[in-house]
Short mmCIF file of C-alpha atoms and ligand atoms in Angstrom, two decimals:
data_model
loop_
_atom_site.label_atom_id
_atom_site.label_comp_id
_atom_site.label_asym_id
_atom_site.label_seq_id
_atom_site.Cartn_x
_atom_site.Cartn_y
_atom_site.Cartn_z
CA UNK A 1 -27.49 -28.93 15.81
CA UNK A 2 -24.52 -29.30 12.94
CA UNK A 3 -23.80 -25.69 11.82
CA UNK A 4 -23.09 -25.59 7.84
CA UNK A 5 -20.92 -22.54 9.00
CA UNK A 6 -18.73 -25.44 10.25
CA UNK A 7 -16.49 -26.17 7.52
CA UNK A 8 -13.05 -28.29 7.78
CA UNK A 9 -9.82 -26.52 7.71
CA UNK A 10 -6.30 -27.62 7.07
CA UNK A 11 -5.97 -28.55 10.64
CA UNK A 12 -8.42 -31.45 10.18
CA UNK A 13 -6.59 -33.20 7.14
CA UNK A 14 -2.93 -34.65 6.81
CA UNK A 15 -1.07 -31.99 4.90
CA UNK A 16 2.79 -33.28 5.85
CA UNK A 17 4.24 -34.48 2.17
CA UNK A 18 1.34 -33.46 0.11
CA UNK A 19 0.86 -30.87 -2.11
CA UNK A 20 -1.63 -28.10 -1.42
CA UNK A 21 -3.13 -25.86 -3.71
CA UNK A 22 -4.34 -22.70 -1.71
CA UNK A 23 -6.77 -20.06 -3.38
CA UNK A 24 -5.96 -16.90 -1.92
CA UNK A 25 -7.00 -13.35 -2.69
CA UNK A 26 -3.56 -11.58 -3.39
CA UNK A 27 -5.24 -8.81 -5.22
CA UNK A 28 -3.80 -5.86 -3.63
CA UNK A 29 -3.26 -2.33 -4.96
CA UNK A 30 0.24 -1.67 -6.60
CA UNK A 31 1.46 1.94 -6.26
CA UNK A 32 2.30 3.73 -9.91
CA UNK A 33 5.81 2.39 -9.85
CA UNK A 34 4.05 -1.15 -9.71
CA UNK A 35 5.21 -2.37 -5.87
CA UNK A 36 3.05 -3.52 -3.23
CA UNK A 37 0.93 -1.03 -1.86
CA UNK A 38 -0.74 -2.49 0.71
CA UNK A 39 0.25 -5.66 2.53
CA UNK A 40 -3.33 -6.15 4.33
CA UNK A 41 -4.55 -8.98 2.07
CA UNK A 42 -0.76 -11.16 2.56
CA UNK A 43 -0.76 -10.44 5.94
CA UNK A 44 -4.30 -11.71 6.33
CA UNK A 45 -3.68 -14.98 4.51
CA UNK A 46 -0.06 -15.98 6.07
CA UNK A 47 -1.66 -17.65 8.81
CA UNK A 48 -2.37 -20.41 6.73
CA UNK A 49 0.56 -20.38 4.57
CA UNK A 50 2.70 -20.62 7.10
CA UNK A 51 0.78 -23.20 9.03
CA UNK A 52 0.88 -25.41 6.03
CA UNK A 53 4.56 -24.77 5.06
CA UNK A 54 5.61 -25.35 8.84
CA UNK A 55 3.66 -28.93 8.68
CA UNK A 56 5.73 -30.26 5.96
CA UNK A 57 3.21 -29.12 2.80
CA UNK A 58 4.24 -28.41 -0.31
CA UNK A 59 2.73 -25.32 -0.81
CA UNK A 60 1.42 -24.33 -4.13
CA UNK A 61 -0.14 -20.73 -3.87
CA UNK A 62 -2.84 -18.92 -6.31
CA UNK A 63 -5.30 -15.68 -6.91
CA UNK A 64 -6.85 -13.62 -9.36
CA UNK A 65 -5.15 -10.47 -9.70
CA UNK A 66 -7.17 -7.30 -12.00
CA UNK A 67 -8.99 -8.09 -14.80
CA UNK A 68 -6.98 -9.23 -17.48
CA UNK A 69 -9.93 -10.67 -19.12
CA UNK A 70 -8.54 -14.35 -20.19
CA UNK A 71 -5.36 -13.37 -21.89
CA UNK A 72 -1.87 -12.38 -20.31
CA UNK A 73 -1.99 -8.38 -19.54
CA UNK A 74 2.13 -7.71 -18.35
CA UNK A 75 1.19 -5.39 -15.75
CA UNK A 76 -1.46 -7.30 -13.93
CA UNK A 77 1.18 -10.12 -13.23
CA UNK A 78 1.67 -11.21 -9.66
CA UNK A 79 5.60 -10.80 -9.72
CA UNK A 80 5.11 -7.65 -7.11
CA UNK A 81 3.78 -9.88 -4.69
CA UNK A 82 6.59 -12.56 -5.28
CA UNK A 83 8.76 -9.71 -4.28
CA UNK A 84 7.70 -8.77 -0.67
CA UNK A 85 6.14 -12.24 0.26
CA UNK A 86 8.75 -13.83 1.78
CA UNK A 87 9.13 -10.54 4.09
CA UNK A 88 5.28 -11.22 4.82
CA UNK A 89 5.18 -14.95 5.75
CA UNK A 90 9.00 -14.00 7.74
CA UNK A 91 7.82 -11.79 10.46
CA UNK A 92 7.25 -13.27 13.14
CA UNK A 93 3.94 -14.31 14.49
CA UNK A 94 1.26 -15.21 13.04
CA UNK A 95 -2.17 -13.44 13.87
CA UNK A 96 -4.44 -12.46 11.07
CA UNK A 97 -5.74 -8.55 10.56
CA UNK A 98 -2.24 -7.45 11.36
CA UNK A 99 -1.10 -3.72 9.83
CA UNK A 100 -0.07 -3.04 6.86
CA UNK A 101 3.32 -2.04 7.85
CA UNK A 102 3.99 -5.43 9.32
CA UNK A 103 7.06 -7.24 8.61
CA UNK A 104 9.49 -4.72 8.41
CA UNK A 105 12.54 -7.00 7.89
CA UNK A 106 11.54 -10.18 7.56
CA UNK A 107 13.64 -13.42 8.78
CA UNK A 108 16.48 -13.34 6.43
CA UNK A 109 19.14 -12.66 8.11
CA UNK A 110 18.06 -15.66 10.16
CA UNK A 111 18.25 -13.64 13.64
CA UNK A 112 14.78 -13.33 14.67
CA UNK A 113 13.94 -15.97 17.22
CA UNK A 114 10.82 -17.79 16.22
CA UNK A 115 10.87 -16.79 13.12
CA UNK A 116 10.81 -18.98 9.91
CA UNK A 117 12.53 -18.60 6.59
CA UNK A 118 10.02 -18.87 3.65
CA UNK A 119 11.45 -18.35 0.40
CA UNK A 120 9.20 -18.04 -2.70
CA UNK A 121 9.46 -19.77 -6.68
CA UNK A 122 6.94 -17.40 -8.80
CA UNK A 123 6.42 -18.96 -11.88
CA UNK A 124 5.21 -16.77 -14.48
CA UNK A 125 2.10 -19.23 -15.57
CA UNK A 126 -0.75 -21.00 -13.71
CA UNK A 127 -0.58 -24.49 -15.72
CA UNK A 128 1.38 -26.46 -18.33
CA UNK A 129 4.38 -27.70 -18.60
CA UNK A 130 6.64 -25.14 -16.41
CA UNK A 131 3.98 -25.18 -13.54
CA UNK A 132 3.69 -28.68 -13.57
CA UNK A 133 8.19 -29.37 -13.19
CA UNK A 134 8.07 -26.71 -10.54
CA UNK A 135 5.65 -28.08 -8.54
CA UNK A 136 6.53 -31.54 -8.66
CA UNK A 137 9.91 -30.68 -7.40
CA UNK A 138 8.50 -29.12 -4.36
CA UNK A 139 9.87 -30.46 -1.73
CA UNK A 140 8.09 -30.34 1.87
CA UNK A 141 7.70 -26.67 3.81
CA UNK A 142 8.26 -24.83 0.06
CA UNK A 143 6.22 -22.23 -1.80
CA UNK A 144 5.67 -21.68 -5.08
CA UNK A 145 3.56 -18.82 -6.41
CA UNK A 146 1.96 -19.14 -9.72
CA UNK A 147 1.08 -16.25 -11.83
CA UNK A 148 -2.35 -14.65 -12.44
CA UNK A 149 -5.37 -17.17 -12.72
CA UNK A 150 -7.59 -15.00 -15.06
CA UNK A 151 -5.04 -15.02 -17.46
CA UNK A 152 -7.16 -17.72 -18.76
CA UNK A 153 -10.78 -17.47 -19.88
CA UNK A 154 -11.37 -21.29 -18.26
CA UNK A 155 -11.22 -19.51 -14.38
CA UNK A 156 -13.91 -16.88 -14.29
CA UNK A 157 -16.07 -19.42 -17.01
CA UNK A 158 -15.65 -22.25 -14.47
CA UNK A 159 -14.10 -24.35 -17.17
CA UNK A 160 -14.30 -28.11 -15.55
CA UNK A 161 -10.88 -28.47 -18.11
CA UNK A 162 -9.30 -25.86 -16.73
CA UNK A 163 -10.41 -26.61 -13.29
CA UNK A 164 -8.91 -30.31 -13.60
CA UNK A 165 -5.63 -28.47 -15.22
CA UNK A 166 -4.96 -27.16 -11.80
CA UNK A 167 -6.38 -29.83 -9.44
CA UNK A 168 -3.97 -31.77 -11.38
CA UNK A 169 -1.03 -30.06 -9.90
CA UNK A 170 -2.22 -31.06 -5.88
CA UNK A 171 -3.54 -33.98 -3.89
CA UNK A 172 -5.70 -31.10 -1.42
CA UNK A 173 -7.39 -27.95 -2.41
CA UNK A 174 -7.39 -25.47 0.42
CA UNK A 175 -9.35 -21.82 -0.30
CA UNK A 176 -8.74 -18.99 1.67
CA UNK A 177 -9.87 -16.23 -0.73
CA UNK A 178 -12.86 -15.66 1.18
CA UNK A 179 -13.38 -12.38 -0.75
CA UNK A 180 -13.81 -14.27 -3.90
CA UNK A 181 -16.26 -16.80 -2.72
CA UNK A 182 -19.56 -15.33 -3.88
CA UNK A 183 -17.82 -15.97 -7.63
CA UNK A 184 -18.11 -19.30 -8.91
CA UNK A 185 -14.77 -19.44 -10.86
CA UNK A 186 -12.76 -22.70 -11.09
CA UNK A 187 -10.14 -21.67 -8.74
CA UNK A 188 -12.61 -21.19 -6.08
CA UNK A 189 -15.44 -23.96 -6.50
CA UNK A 190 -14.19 -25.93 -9.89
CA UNK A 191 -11.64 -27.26 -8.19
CA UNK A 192 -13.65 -28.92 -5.42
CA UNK A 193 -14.84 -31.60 -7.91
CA UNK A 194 -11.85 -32.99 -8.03
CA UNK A 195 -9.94 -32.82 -5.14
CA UNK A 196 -10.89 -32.92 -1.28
CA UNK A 197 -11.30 -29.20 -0.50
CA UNK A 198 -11.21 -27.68 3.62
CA UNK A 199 -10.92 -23.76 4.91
CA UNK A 200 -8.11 -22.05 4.97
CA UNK A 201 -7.80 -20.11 8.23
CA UNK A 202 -8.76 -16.44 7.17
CA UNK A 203 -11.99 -18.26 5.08
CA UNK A 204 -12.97 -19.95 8.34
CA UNK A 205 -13.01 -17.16 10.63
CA UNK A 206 -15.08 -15.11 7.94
CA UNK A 207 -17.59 -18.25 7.75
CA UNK A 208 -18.11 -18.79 11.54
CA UNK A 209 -18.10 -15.05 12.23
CA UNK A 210 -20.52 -14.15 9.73
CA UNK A 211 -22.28 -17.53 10.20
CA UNK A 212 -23.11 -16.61 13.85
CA UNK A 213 -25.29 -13.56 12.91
CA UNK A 214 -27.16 -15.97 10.73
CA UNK A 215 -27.72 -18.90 12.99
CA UNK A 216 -28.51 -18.26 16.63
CA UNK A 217 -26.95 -14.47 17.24
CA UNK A 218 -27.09 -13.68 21.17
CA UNK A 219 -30.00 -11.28 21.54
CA UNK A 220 -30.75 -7.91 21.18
CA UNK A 221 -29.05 -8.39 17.80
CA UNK A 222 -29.11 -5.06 16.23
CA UNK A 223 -27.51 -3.88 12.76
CA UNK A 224 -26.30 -0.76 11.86
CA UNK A 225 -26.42 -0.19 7.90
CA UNK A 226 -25.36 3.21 6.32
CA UNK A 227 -23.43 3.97 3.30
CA UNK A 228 -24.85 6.10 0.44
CA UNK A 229 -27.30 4.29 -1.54
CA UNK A 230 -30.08 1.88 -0.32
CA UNK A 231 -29.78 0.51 -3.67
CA UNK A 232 -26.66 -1.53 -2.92
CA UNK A 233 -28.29 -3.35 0.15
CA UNK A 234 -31.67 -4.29 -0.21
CA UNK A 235 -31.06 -7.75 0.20
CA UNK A 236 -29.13 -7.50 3.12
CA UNK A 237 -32.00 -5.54 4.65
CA UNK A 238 -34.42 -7.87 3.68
CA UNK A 239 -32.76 -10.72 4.97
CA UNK A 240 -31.38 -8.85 8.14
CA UNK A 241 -35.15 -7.76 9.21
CA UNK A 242 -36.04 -11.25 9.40
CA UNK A 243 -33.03 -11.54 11.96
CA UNK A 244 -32.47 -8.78 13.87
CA UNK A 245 -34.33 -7.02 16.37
CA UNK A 246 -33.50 -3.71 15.87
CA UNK A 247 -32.02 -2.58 12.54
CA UNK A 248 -30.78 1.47 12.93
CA UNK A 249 -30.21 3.15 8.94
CA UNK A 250 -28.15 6.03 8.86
CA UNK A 251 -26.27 7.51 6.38
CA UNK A 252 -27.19 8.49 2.68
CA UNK A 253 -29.47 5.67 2.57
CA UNK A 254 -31.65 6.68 5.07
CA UNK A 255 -32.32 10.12 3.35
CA UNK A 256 -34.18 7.62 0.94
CA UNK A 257 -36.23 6.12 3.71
CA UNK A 258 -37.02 9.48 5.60
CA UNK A 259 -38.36 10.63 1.92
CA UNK A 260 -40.44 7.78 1.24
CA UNK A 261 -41.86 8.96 4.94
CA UNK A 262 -42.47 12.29 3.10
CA UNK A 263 -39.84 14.42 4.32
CA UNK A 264 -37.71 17.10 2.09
CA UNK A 265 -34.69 16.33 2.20
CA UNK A 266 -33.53 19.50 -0.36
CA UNK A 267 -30.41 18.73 -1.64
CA UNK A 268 -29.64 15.47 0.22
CA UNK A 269 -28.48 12.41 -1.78
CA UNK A 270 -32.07 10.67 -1.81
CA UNK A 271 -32.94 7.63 -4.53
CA UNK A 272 -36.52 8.75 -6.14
CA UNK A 273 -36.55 5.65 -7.73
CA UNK A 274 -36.26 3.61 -4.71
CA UNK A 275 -38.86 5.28 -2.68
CA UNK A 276 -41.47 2.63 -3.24
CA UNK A 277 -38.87 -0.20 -2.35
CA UNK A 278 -38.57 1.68 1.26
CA UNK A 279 -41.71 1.91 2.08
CA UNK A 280 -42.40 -1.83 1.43
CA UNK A 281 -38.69 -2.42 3.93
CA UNK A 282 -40.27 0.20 6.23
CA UNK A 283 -43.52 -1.66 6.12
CA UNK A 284 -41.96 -5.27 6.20
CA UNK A 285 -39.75 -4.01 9.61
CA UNK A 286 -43.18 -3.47 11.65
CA UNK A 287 -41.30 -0.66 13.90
CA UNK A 288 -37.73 -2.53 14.22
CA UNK A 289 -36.69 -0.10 11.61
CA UNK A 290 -35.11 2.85 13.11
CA UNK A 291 -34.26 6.30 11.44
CA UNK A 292 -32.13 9.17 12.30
CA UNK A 293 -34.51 12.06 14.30
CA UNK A 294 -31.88 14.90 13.82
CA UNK A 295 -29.50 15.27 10.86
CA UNK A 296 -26.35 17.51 10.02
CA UNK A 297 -26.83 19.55 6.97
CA UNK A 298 -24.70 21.59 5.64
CA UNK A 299 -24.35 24.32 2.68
CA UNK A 300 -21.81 22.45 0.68
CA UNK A 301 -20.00 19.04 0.93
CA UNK A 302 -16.95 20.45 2.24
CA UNK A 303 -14.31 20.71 5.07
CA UNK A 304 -15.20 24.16 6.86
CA UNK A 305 -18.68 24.38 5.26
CA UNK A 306 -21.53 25.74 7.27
CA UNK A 307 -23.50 23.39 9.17
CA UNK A 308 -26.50 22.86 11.28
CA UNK A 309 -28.27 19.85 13.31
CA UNK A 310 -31.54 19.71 12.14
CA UNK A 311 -34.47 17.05 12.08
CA UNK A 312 -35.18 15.57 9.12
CA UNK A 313 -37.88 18.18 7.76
CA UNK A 314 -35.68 20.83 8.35
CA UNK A 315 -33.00 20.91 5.69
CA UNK A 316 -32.86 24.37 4.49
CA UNK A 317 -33.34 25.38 0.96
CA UNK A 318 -30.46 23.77 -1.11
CA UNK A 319 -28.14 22.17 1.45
CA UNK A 320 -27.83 18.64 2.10
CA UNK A 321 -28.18 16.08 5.08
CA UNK A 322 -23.95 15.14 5.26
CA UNK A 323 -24.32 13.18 9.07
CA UNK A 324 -26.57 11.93 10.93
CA UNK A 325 -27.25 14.53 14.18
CA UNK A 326 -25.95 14.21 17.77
CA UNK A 327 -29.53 13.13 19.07
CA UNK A 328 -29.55 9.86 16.19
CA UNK A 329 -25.85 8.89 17.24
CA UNK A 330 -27.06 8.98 21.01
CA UNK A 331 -29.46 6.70 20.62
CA UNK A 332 -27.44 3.83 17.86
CA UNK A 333 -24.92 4.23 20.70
CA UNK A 334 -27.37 3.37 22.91
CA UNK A 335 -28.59 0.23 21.20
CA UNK A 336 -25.45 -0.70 20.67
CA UNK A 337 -24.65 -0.90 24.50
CA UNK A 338 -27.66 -3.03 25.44
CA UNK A 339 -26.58 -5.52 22.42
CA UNK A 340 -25.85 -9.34 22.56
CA UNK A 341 -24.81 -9.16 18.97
CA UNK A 342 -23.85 -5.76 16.56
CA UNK A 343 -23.49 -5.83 12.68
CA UNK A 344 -22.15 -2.78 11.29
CA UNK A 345 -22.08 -1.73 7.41
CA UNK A 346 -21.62 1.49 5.92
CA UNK A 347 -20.96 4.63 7.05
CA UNK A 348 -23.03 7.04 8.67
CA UNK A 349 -22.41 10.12 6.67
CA UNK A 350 -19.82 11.30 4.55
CA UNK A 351 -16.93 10.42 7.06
CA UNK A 352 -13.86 11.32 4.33
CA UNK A 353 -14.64 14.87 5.18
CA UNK A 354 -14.99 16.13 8.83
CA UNK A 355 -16.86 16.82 10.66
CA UNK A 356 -19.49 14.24 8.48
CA UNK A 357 -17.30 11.68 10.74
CA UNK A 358 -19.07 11.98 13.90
CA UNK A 359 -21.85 10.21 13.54
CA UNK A 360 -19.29 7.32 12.32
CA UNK A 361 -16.69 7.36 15.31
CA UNK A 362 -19.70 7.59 17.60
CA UNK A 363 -20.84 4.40 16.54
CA UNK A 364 -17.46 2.90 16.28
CA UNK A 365 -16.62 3.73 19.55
CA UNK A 366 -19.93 2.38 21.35
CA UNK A 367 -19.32 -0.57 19.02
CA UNK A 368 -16.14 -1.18 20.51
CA UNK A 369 -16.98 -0.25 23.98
CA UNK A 370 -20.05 -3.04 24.08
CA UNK A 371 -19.77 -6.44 25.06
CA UNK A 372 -21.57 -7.72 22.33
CA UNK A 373 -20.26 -10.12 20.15
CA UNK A 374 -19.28 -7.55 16.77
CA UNK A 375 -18.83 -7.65 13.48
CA UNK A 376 -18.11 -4.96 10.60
CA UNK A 377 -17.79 -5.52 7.57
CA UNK A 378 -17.28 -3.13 4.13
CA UNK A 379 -14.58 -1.13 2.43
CA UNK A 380 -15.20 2.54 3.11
CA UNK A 381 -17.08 1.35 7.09
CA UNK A 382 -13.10 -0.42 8.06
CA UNK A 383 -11.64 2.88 6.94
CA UNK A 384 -13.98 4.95 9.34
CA UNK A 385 -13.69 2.34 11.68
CA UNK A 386 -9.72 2.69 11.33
CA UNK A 387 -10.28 6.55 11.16
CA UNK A 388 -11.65 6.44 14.36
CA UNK A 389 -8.93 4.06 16.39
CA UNK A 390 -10.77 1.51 17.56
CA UNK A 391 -10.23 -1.24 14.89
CA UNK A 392 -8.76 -3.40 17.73
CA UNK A 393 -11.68 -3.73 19.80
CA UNK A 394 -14.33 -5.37 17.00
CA UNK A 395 -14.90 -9.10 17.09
CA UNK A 396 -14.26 -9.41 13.42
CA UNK A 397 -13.79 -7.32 11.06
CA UNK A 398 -14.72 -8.53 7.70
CA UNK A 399 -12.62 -7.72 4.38
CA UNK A 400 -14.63 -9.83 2.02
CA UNK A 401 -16.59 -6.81 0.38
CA UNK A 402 -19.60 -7.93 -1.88
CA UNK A 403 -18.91 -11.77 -0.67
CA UNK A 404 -19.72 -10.66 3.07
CA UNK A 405 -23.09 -9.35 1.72
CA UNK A 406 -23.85 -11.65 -0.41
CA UNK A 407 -23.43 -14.40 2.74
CA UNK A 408 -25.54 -11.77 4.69
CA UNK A 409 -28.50 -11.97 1.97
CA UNK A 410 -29.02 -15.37 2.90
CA UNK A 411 -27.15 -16.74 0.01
CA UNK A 412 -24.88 -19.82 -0.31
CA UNK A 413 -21.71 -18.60 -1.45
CA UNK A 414 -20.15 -21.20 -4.27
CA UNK A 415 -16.48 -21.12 -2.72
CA UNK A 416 -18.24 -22.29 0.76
CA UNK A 417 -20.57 -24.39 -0.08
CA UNK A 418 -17.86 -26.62 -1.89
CA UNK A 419 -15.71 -26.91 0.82
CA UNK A 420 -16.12 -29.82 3.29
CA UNK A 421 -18.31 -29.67 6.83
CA UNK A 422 -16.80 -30.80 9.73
CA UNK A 423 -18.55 -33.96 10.75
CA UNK A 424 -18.43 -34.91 7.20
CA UNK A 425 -16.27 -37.37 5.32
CA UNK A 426 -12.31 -36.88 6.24
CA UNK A 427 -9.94 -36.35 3.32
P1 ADP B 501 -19.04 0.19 2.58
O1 ADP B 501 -17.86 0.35 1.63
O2 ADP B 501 -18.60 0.18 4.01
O3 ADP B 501 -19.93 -0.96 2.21
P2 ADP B 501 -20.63 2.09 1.11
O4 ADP B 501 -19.70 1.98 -0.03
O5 ADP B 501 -21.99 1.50 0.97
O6 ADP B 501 -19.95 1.52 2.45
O7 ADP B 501 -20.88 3.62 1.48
C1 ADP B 501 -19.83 4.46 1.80
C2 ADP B 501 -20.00 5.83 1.21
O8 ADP B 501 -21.24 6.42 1.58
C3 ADP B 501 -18.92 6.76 1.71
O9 ADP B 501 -18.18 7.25 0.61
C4 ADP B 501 -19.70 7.88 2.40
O10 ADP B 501 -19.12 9.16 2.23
C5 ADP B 501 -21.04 7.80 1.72
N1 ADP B 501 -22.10 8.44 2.51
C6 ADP B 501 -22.53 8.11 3.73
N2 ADP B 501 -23.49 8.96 4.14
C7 ADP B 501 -23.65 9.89 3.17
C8 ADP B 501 -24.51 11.02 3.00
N3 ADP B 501 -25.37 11.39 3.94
N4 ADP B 501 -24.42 11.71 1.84
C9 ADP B 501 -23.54 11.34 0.90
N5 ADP B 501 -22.71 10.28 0.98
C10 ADP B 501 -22.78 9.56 2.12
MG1 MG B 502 -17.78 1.17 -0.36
#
């Protein structure tokens, strides 16, 4: 059976002498003095910048960056990227996820081995005139950077004009902004109309990791969802029960659940406006729904606070449930272990402050312990995950944020769905 998480990449289309236009997701934090804070986001798309450059492309590279809105906002420029790229694509190697203190000196000085040379042009606009000189003179295995995308309103509208501005400047359209394909923008589906579009290599392994828990996961499959509200993710749970066989809710959210079951939860986070929604989940899971039996409350949300494991009912007066209990992590770890196939989003309890962290490395580490095929995907569940050291041992780890669960809901993502199957017509 053809899997539609099967898309072409830039390894099934001539790239030598053409140029390439490649959506990535360069948005990365800037420290106050405006530099590069954190290299994870270059890091993860040199793979495929490098591939192309080192096949004779002529590489013309492009992202969002803030929100400028549609006009030109100085600070939200992509000039501090310019800067450290070429130190990014130099170091040598070329496996995606590395840290963010990779590339510590690049290949400048032309001494490192394997290593490859990859100077940058930034130009400080996405079309007309300037764009379009710079990257006809590309020549083959160059870069060019253009500037920020939503500095016009035609990208986040979808303008098919502005779309054709930029197709105009390529003969392939590559995306690897996988974090930005739940937005139909016309950097990350317009384009498609116009020129033959494949995967990048950071987009593919998202869609064929994330595509296995949707078609034909190896059994038990069992999900782990946390985080605070249940408010964010009912449409991942609605579309997981229908997959999963076990689906274990810890974390603020499943305060919410355990109330709609008619427990006090005191002081706890708990969503009285979503108590009707969880008992409909509750009643739609038919007992593959799994909540935490013992909790950790404590008196305040604090480092040092006092605290006490608990079952659910037995919050005391004015505290709040912060973790879920030794007895609830024994038995996701548990799960986990007998598991073909593990999702994990959101964390278990309020992991920035110990020792609301347990719950959260327990998890982690039976996660990364199991044979099962794994996957984790969220902001705040990588940074417990990280927290607790075993980052390494996870399948995939998944930085696309709301376009990971929007692909878990079920839905078709616009940046995927425009980009060509394999099996389908070559480019
Ligand atoms: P992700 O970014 O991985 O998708 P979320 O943003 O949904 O995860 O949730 C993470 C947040 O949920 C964290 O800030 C964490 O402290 C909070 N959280 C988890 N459990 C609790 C709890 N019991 N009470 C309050 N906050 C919680
Ligand atoms: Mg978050």
């Amino acid at each position: 059976m053809p899997s539609k998480y099967n898309k072409q990449t830039v390894k099934d289309v001539p790239v030598e002498g053409r140029r390439v236009f490649v959506r990535v997701d360069f948005n990365v934090p800037l420290t106050p003095a405006g530099e590069v804070a954190d290299r994870t986001r270059l890091t993860a798309a040199a793979p495929t910048i490098k591939y192309l450059a080192e096949h004779g492309a002529k590489v013309i590279l492009a992202s969002h960056f803030g929100r400028p809105k549609g006009k030109v906002v100085e600070s939200m420029r992509l000039a501090p990227v310019a800067k450290v790229l070429p130190e990014v694509l130099g170091g040598a190697g070329g496996g995606a996820g590395g840290s963010a203190a990779a590339g510590k000196s690049g290949g400048h000085d032309g001494g490192h081995g394997r290593g490859h040379d990859h100077p940058v042009t930034y130009v400080r606009d996405c079309v007309g005139p300037e764009v379009e000189a710079a990257a006809a003179a590309l020549k083959p295995g160059e870069i060019l950077l253009l500037d920020n995308l939503r500095f016009y309103p035609g990208e986040e509208a979808n303008d098919p004009a502005f779309a054709k501005q930029l197709a105009a400047l390529a003969d392939l359209y590559v995306n690897d902004a996988f974090g930005a394909a739940h937005r139909a923008h016309a950097s990350t589906t317009g384009m498609a109309s116009f020129l033959p579009a494949v995967a990048g290599f950071l987009m593919e392994q998202e869609v064929r990791s994330l595509g296995k828990l949707l078609e034909a996961p190896a059994r038990p499959f069992v999900a782990i969802l946390g985080g605070a509200k249940v408010s964010d993710k009912i449409g991942v749970i609605e579309n997981l029960l229908g997959l999963v066989d076990r689906l274990l809710i810890g974390g603020g959210m499943a305060n919410t659940f355990l109330a709609a079951q008619g427990h006090d939860l005191k002081k706890s986070l708990v969503e009285q406006d979503k108590l009707d929604e969880a008992r409909r989940l509750l009643a739609a899971a038919r007992g593959r729904l799994q909540l935490p039996v013992d909790v950790v409350a404590a008196a305040e949300a604090k480092a040092g606070a006092q605290t006490k494991v608990v079952p659910p009912d037995g919050v005391p007066d004015g505290w709040t449930a912060l973790d879920v209990g030794p007895r609830t992590a024994d038995a996701f770890a548990q799960a986990v272990a007998g598991a073909g196939t593990v999702f994990w989003n959101g964390p278990l309890g309020l992991f920035e402050i110990e020792p609301f962290d347990r719950g959260s490395t327990a998890v982690a580490k039976a996660i990364a312990s199991s044979k099962a095929f794994s996957v984790v995907g969220g902001g705040d569940s990588i940074a417990a995950l990280e927290k607790s050291g075993v980052a390494g041992s996870i399948s995939h780890i998944s930085t696309g944020g709301g376009a990971s669960l929007e692909f878990l809901e079920g839905r078709e993502l616009p940046g995927v769905a425009c980009l060509a199957d394999r099996g389908g017509a070559a480019q």
